[in-house]
Structure formats: structure tokens, C-alpha cells
Amino acid sequence: MKCVDDFRLRLGKQELVPIMVGGMGVDISTVALSLEAARLGGIGHISDAMVPTVTDRRFNTKFVKDKLKQYKFNVENADKSVVKFDLDILAEATKMHVGSAMDAKKGDGLIFINCMEKLTMNAPKETLRVRMQTAMDAGIDGITLAAGLHLGSFALIEDHPRFRDVKLGIIVSSLRALQLFLKKSARTGRLPDYVVVEGPLAGGHLGFGMDWAQYDLATIVADIHAWMQAEQLDIPLIPAGGIFTGSDAVGFLENGASAVQVATRFTVTSECGLPEKVQQEYFKATEDDIEVNQLSPTGYPMRMIKSCPAIGDGIRPNCEAYGYLLDANGSCAYIQAYNREVAAHPGERRIKVMDKTCLCTHMRNFDCWTCGQYTYRLKDTTRRKEDGSYQILSAEHVFKDYQFSKDGKVALPD
Ligand SMILES: Cc1cc2nc3c(=O)[nH]c(=O)nc-3n(C[C@H](O)[C@H](O)[C@H](O)COP(=O)(O)O)c2cc1C
């Protein structure tokens, strides 16, 4: 019986342990977590979601406070179109965030950044261009295009001197999405270096409708693999979503995949950004505690733990401070839902908004407990302490368990 370590991922001249830790926004996949994955010879991701608030927390900058000060006059206004990001400041924050990872990197692995197109930031093209270009300036090894079709994203960076040397990949959930992307990007004369195929059991946003349960990762990977062979396209395929053990990963690696992307198992490691109190909730969750809902203003379904504080909370929109989900017209589905509830409950101090959530605020505060479907199995990957809490794992332990375990087993920590 094989283990993941019997395989290698080839990316250009590089040979890597075929384990990629997926991007988990807002600083759930921290620099520290990405550094461990790279040190151990795999690929780690940082995320470019809400980088100004992440650098404020890590480096004591005041980006968010300054932005709020600038736009304070607009806080009561439902129209947020004036709330713009200063692109120089966005670049400065990105440089600090990415630079801190690349400066500290050790080992043979790589560090990529997860760039979500759905972070439209009241100026989708301009902000995405700055985020990607600055990450390349700061030495990032690769960019994973996520949460969106990214039909114009290669074109946004094609003039960058590193366009052909940085590793570029995209996350898709169907063959159709991949075909569209390749067709639209063809003009730049560059193929992606890898394709992450994300199935319906993943954490974060899903590239499926509410009928997600009818889809199956292995089938989608097989479809894409067959099409790529027919087209003589040799691009590494990296399945993601519900790959919980090393043996699950081997199953994919034996069937045409070049690596796997995993995330949920790393949410309960000490390098992960989630506070330990929240990690205990992930451990405790049962299958019934996990749902896919439509609370995200992005319009994509999202998986989360039902008891998380983000659900039903009616906080005033924080777009003047954050504003990451404002569309090209300065609007967000949460603002509309919030204003509807305010109008329906005049004079009430604390309203509830049940159909949407202020994702910026709640992701930033670790109050939106997004998770993969198999979060309910995390309790079986560790030991329970005398006080009833679960032992937090190290990223190295989880990485090596994926790398070396066999027979569907999961190694418990010492
Ligand atoms: C807590 C959490 C946050 C996530 N956030 C993002 C994100 O910001 N961007 C993204 O592209 N994928 C995100 N994902 C998806 C992962 O990167 C990954 O592809 C997927 O969860 C893998 O499946 P697994 O969690 O079952 O291992 C997130 C997943 C989790 C568990």
C-alpha cells in the first residue's frame, strides 16, 4: 500500500511533496502555517483577504483606523460608493504581508497566495491588479486564483516581469469553468501551472449551487483529467475538498492527480489563525452542526458551523473600515438586508439579519466559522484532555500524517 510520500509534484523544475495547504481567508491560513508547509517540502498558502487589517494586527499599522477616519462621514449612509481603497496603501499592506512570509521562508517548499476575485472592493479590476502585482513584487512563489471565474485576471498581470516565472493556478469546480478560463486567458500565451479542482465538501465558498450534494469530487476530477488528456494539455491537477486522510490523497494521486489541496485538518493546528476557543468548537462539531447556507453576500453558498456568531447577527455594515465585498457600484447584499431590517423594526437597538451576514466583520473577528464538511471528524484526529477539551495539533504533525499514513489511518499526537 502506498503513501503520499511515494509521489512527487513537479512544478517546472521543482519537485515537491504533493501536499498543498489551501488558502483560508482572513488570516486563518497564516504566514506561520504557510511557512511550515514550505519547510516540510510542500506548498503553503497565505490569503490576500483583508490584508490591511491583518497587517494592523501583526505589525501595528493603522490602515483600517485611518480608512475609517477618512470615511466616517459616510457611516450612516446606505450608499457606500464613495468608500474607495487607496491603492498605494493596499500595495503597502500587501508588500508587508507577503514580504514577511517570503523573508522567513526556509526549506524546499513554496508559498502561494490565494486571491479571490469575489473580493471586489468597490473597484474590482484595479484592486485585484494591485493585489496580484504587489504579491509578485514581494517575491511570492505563486498565485492561486480563487472564488470567481477570473476570465480577465491573467491579462491584469501580463506586463509584470514575473508573469512567466511566478507559478499561476486557478481553482475550478467544473470542466466548463476551466474551459472558459483557458479560452479567455489564451491571448496572454500562458497556461496555468496547476489547476485546483475543488469539490462540494470544501470549506469556505463553494463553486456549486445549493444542489452541491449531487456533485462528487472524484467524478469532476476524472472528467477534467480525461478532457485534458484528449486536448494533450499537461497541467498538474490538484483535487480539494474532503480529502481527510493520507489514504484519501493516495486514491486521487493514483488516478491522475499530481497533488492534493487540504485545509480543514489544519484548522486545529497551533499555527492556524483561529483562536483556540474557536478551534475547540471545530473539534466539538457533529455532522448535524454543519450547514451550507446562502448567508455570504458574495452570492456563493458557504459552509459553516451553525452555532457561529455570524449567523443572525445584525451589526451595522462596516464598509467604511473594511468594504472588501463592495461591488463595482459600492453595494453589498448585506447592506440591503440590514437596511430592510432596520426599516422593519424602527427604534430597535439590536436587530437580527437572518438572510445575509456582514462577512468582512465576522471573518475578520473569527466569528464566521466556515469549515469543510468533514470538520465533524476532527475530534478523531487528536486526544481529549482531562478537562474535556481537545489537544491542539502542530501543523507538522498533520502534514506528516498526510504524507506518511497508510490504510486510512490517522496518527494521533503524542
Ligand atoms: C476555514 C476555511 C477557510 C477557507 N477559506 C478559503 C479562502 O479564503 N479562499 C479559498 O479559495 N478557499 C478557502 N477555503 C477552501 C480551502 O482552501 C480548501 O480548498 C478546501 O477547504 C479543501 O478541503 P478540506 O477543507 O476538506 O481539506 C477555506 C477552507 C476552510 C476550511
CSV table of N, CA, C and O and ligand atoms in Angstrom, one decimal, residues 21-26 28 47 49 114 116 146-147 171 196 198 201-205 240-243 261-265 267 274 282 363 370-374 402, ligand 1:
chain,number,residue,atom,x,y,z
A,21,VAL,N,-1.4,23.2,1.3
A,21,VAL,CA,-2.4,23.6,2.3
A,21,VAL,C,-3.1,24.8,1.7
A,21,VAL,O,-2.5,25.8,1.3
A,22,GLY,N,-4.4,24.7,1.6
A,22,GLY,CA,-5.2,25.7,0.9
A,22,GLY,C,-5.3,27.0,1.6
A,22,GLY,O,-5.1,27.1,2.8
A,23,GLY,N,-5.6,28.0,0.8
A,23,GLY,CA,-5.8,29.4,1.4
A,23,GLY,C,-7.0,29.4,2.2
A,23,GLY,O,-8.0,28.9,1.8
A,24,MET,N,-6.9,30.1,3.4
A,24,MET,CA,-8.1,30.2,4.3
A,24,MET,C,-8.1,31.7,4.8
A,24,MET,O,-7.3,32.1,5.6
A,25,GLY,N,-9.1,32.4,4.2
A,25,GLY,CA,-9.1,33.8,4.4
A,25,GLY,C,-9.7,34.1,5.8
A,25,GLY,O,-10.3,33.3,6.4
A,26,VAL,N,-9.6,35.2,6.1
A,26,VAL,CA,-8.9,36.2,6.7
A,26,VAL,C,-7.9,35.7,7.8
A,26,VAL,O,-8.3,35.6,8.9
A,28,ILE,N,-6.7,32.8,8.5
A,28,ILE,CA,-6.8,31.5,9.1
A,28,ILE,C,-5.6,30.7,8.6
A,28,ILE,O,-5.0,30.0,9.4
A,47,SER,N,-3.3,34.2,2.5
A,47,SER,CA,-4.5,34.7,1.8
A,47,SER,C,-4.4,36.2,1.6
A,47,SER,O,-3.8,36.9,2.4
A,49,ALA,N,-7.0,38.1,1.6
A,49,ALA,CA,-8.3,38.7,2.0
A,49,ALA,C,-8.0,39.7,3.2
A,49,ALA,O,-7.4,39.3,4.2
A,114,ASN,N,-3.5,33.1,-2.0
A,114,ASN,CA,-4.9,32.9,-2.5
A,114,ASN,C,-5.6,34.2,-2.8
A,114,ASN,O,-5.8,35.0,-1.9
A,116,MET,N,-8.9,36.0,-4.2
A,116,MET,CA,-10.3,35.8,-4.5
A,116,MET,C,-10.9,36.9,-5.3
A,116,MET,O,-10.8,38.1,-4.9
A,146,ALA,N,-8.8,32.4,-7.0
A,146,ALA,CA,-9.9,31.7,-6.3
A,146,ALA,C,-11.2,32.5,-6.4
A,146,ALA,O,-11.2,33.7,-6.7
A,147,ALA,N,-12.3,31.8,-6.0
A,147,ALA,CA,-13.6,32.5,-5.8
A,147,ALA,C,-14.0,33.4,-7.0
A,147,ALA,O,-14.1,34.6,-6.8
A,171,ILE,N,-8.5,27.8,-9.2
A,171,ILE,CA,-9.4,26.9,-8.6
A,171,ILE,C,-10.7,26.8,-9.4
A,171,ILE,O,-11.3,27.9,-9.7
A,196,VAL,N,-6.4,23.6,-9.4
A,196,VAL,CA,-7.0,23.0,-8.2
A,196,VAL,C,-8.5,22.7,-8.6
A,196,VAL,O,-9.2,23.6,-9.1
A,198,GLU,N,-11.8,21.9,-7.0
A,198,GLU,CA,-12.4,21.9,-5.7
A,198,GLU,C,-13.9,21.3,-5.7
A,198,GLU,O,-14.7,21.9,-6.4
A,201,LEU,N,-17.3,19.3,-0.9
A,201,LEU,CA,-17.1,19.1,0.5
A,201,LEU,C,-16.2,20.1,1.2
A,201,LEU,O,-15.8,20.0,2.4
A,202,ALA,N,-15.7,21.1,0.4
A,202,ALA,CA,-14.6,22.0,0.8
A,202,ALA,C,-15.2,23.0,1.9
A,202,ALA,O,-16.4,23.1,2.0
A,203,GLY,N,-14.3,23.7,2.5
A,203,GLY,CA,-14.6,24.8,3.4
A,203,GLY,C,-14.7,26.1,2.6
A,203,GLY,O,-14.4,26.1,1.4
A,204,GLY,N,-15.1,27.2,3.2
A,204,GLY,CA,-15.2,28.5,2.5
A,204,GLY,C,-16.4,28.5,1.6
A,204,GLY,O,-17.4,27.8,1.8
A,205,HIS,N,-16.2,29.3,0.5
A,205,HIS,CA,-17.3,29.4,-0.5
A,205,HIS,C,-17.3,28.2,-1.4
A,205,HIS,O,-16.2,27.7,-1.7
A,240,ALA,N,-9.3,19.0,-4.3
A,240,ALA,CA,-9.5,19.6,-3.0
A,240,ALA,C,-10.9,19.4,-2.5
A,240,ALA,O,-11.9,19.4,-3.3
A,241,GLY,N,-11.1,19.2,-1.2
A,241,GLY,CA,-12.5,19.1,-0.6
A,241,GLY,C,-12.8,17.8,-0.1
A,241,GLY,O,-13.1,16.9,-0.9
A,242,GLY,N,-12.6,17.6,1.2
A,242,GLY,CA,-13.0,16.3,1.8
A,242,GLY,C,-11.9,15.3,1.8
A,242,GLY,O,-12.1,14.1,2.0
A,243,ILE,N,-10.7,15.6,1.4
A,243,ILE,CA,-9.5,14.7,1.4
A,243,ILE,C,-9.0,14.7,2.8
A,243,ILE,O,-8.2,15.6,3.2
A,261,GLN,N,-5.0,19.4,-2.4
A,261,GLN,CA,-5.1,20.6,-1.6
A,261,GLN,C,-6.0,20.3,-0.4
A,261,GLN,O,-7.1,19.8,-0.6
A,262,VAL,N,-5.5,20.6,0.8
A,262,VAL,CA,-6.2,20.2,2.0
A,262,VAL,C,-6.3,21.5,2.9
A,262,VAL,O,-5.4,22.3,2.9
A,263,ALA,N,-7.3,21.5,3.8
A,263,ALA,CA,-7.4,22.7,4.6
A,263,ALA,C,-8.0,22.4,6.0
A,263,ALA,O,-7.4,22.7,7.0
A,264,THR,N,-9.1,21.7,6.0
A,264,THR,CA,-9.8,21.5,7.3
A,264,THR,C,-9.0,20.9,8.4
A,264,THR,O,-9.0,21.4,9.5
A,265,ARG,N,-8.2,19.9,8.0
A,265,ARG,CA,-7.3,19.3,9.1
A,265,ARG,C,-6.4,20.3,9.7
A,265,ARG,O,-5.9,20.1,10.9
A,267,THR,N,-7.1,23.4,10.4
A,267,THR,CA,-7.8,24.5,11.2
A,267,THR,C,-7.6,24.3,12.7
A,267,THR,O,-7.8,25.2,13.4
A,274,LEU,N,-7.1,30.7,13.7
A,274,LEU,CA,-8.3,30.7,14.5
A,274,LEU,C,-7.9,30.7,16.0
A,274,LEU,O,-7.0,29.9,16.4
A,282,TYR,N,-14.7,23.7,16.5
A,282,TYR,CA,-14.5,22.9,15.3
A,282,TYR,C,-14.3,21.4,15.8
A,282,TYR,O,-14.9,20.5,15.2
A,363,MET,N,-15.6,37.6,9.4
A,363,MET,CA,-14.4,36.8,9.1
A,363,MET,C,-13.2,37.4,9.8
A,363,MET,O,-12.3,36.8,10.4
A,370,THR,N,-16.4,29.2,9.1
A,370,THR,CA,-16.5,28.4,7.9
A,370,THR,C,-15.6,27.2,8.0
A,370,THR,O,-14.6,27.2,8.7
A,371,CYS,N,-16.0,26.1,7.4
A,371,CYS,CA,-15.3,24.8,7.6
A,371,CYS,C,-15.6,23.8,6.5
A,371,CYS,O,-16.6,24.0,5.8
A,372,GLY,N,-14.8,22.8,6.4
A,372,GLY,CA,-15.1,21.7,5.4
A,372,GLY,C,-16.1,20.8,6.0
A,372,GLY,O,-16.4,20.7,7.2
A,373,GLN,N,-16.7,20.0,5.1
A,373,GLN,CA,-17.8,19.0,5.6
A,373,GLN,C,-17.3,18.1,6.7
A,373,GLN,O,-18.0,17.7,7.6
A,374,TYR,N,-16.0,17.7,6.6
A,374,TYR,CA,-15.5,16.6,7.5
A,374,TYR,C,-15.0,17.2,8.8
A,374,TYR,O,-14.3,16.5,9.6
A,402,TYR,N,-0.6,13.3,6.8
A,402,TYR,CA,-1.0,13.2,5.3
A,402,TYR,C,0.1,12.5,4.5
A,402,TYR,O,-0.1,11.7,3.6
B,1,LIG,C1,-11.7,27.7,7.4
B,1,LIG,C2,-11.6,27.7,5.9
B,1,LIG,C3,-11.5,28.9,5.2
B,1,LIG,C4,-11.3,28.8,3.8
B,1,LIG,N1,-11.1,30.0,3.1
B,1,LIG,C5,-10.9,30.0,1.8
B,1,LIG,C6,-10.5,31.1,1.1
B,1,LIG,O1,-10.4,32.2,1.7
B,1,LIG,N2,-10.3,31.1,-0.2
B,1,LIG,C7,-10.3,29.9,-0.9
B,1,LIG,O2,-10.1,29.8,-2.1
B,1,LIG,N3,-10.7,28.7,-0.3
B,1,LIG,C8,-10.9,28.7,1.0
B,1,LIG,N4,-11.1,27.6,1.7
B,1,LIG,C9,-11.1,26.3,1.0
B,1,LIG,C10,-9.7,25.6,1.1
B,1,LIG,O3,-8.6,26.4,0.6
B,1,LIG,C11,-9.6,24.2,0.5
B,1,LIG,O4,-9.6,24.2,-0.9
B,1,LIG,C12,-10.7,23.2,0.9
B,1,LIG,O5,-11.2,23.6,2.2
B,1,LIG,C13,-10.1,21.8,1.0
B,1,LIG,O6,-11.0,20.9,1.5
B,1,LIG,P1,-10.9,20.4,3.0
B,1,LIG,O7,-11.1,21.5,3.9
B,1,LIG,O8,-11.9,19.3,3.1
B,1,LIG,O9,-9.5,19.8,3.2
B,1,LIG,C14,-11.3,27.6,3.1
B,1,LIG,C15,-11.4,26.4,3.8
B,1,LIG,C16,-11.6,26.4,5.2
B,1,LIG,C17,-11.7,25.1,6.0
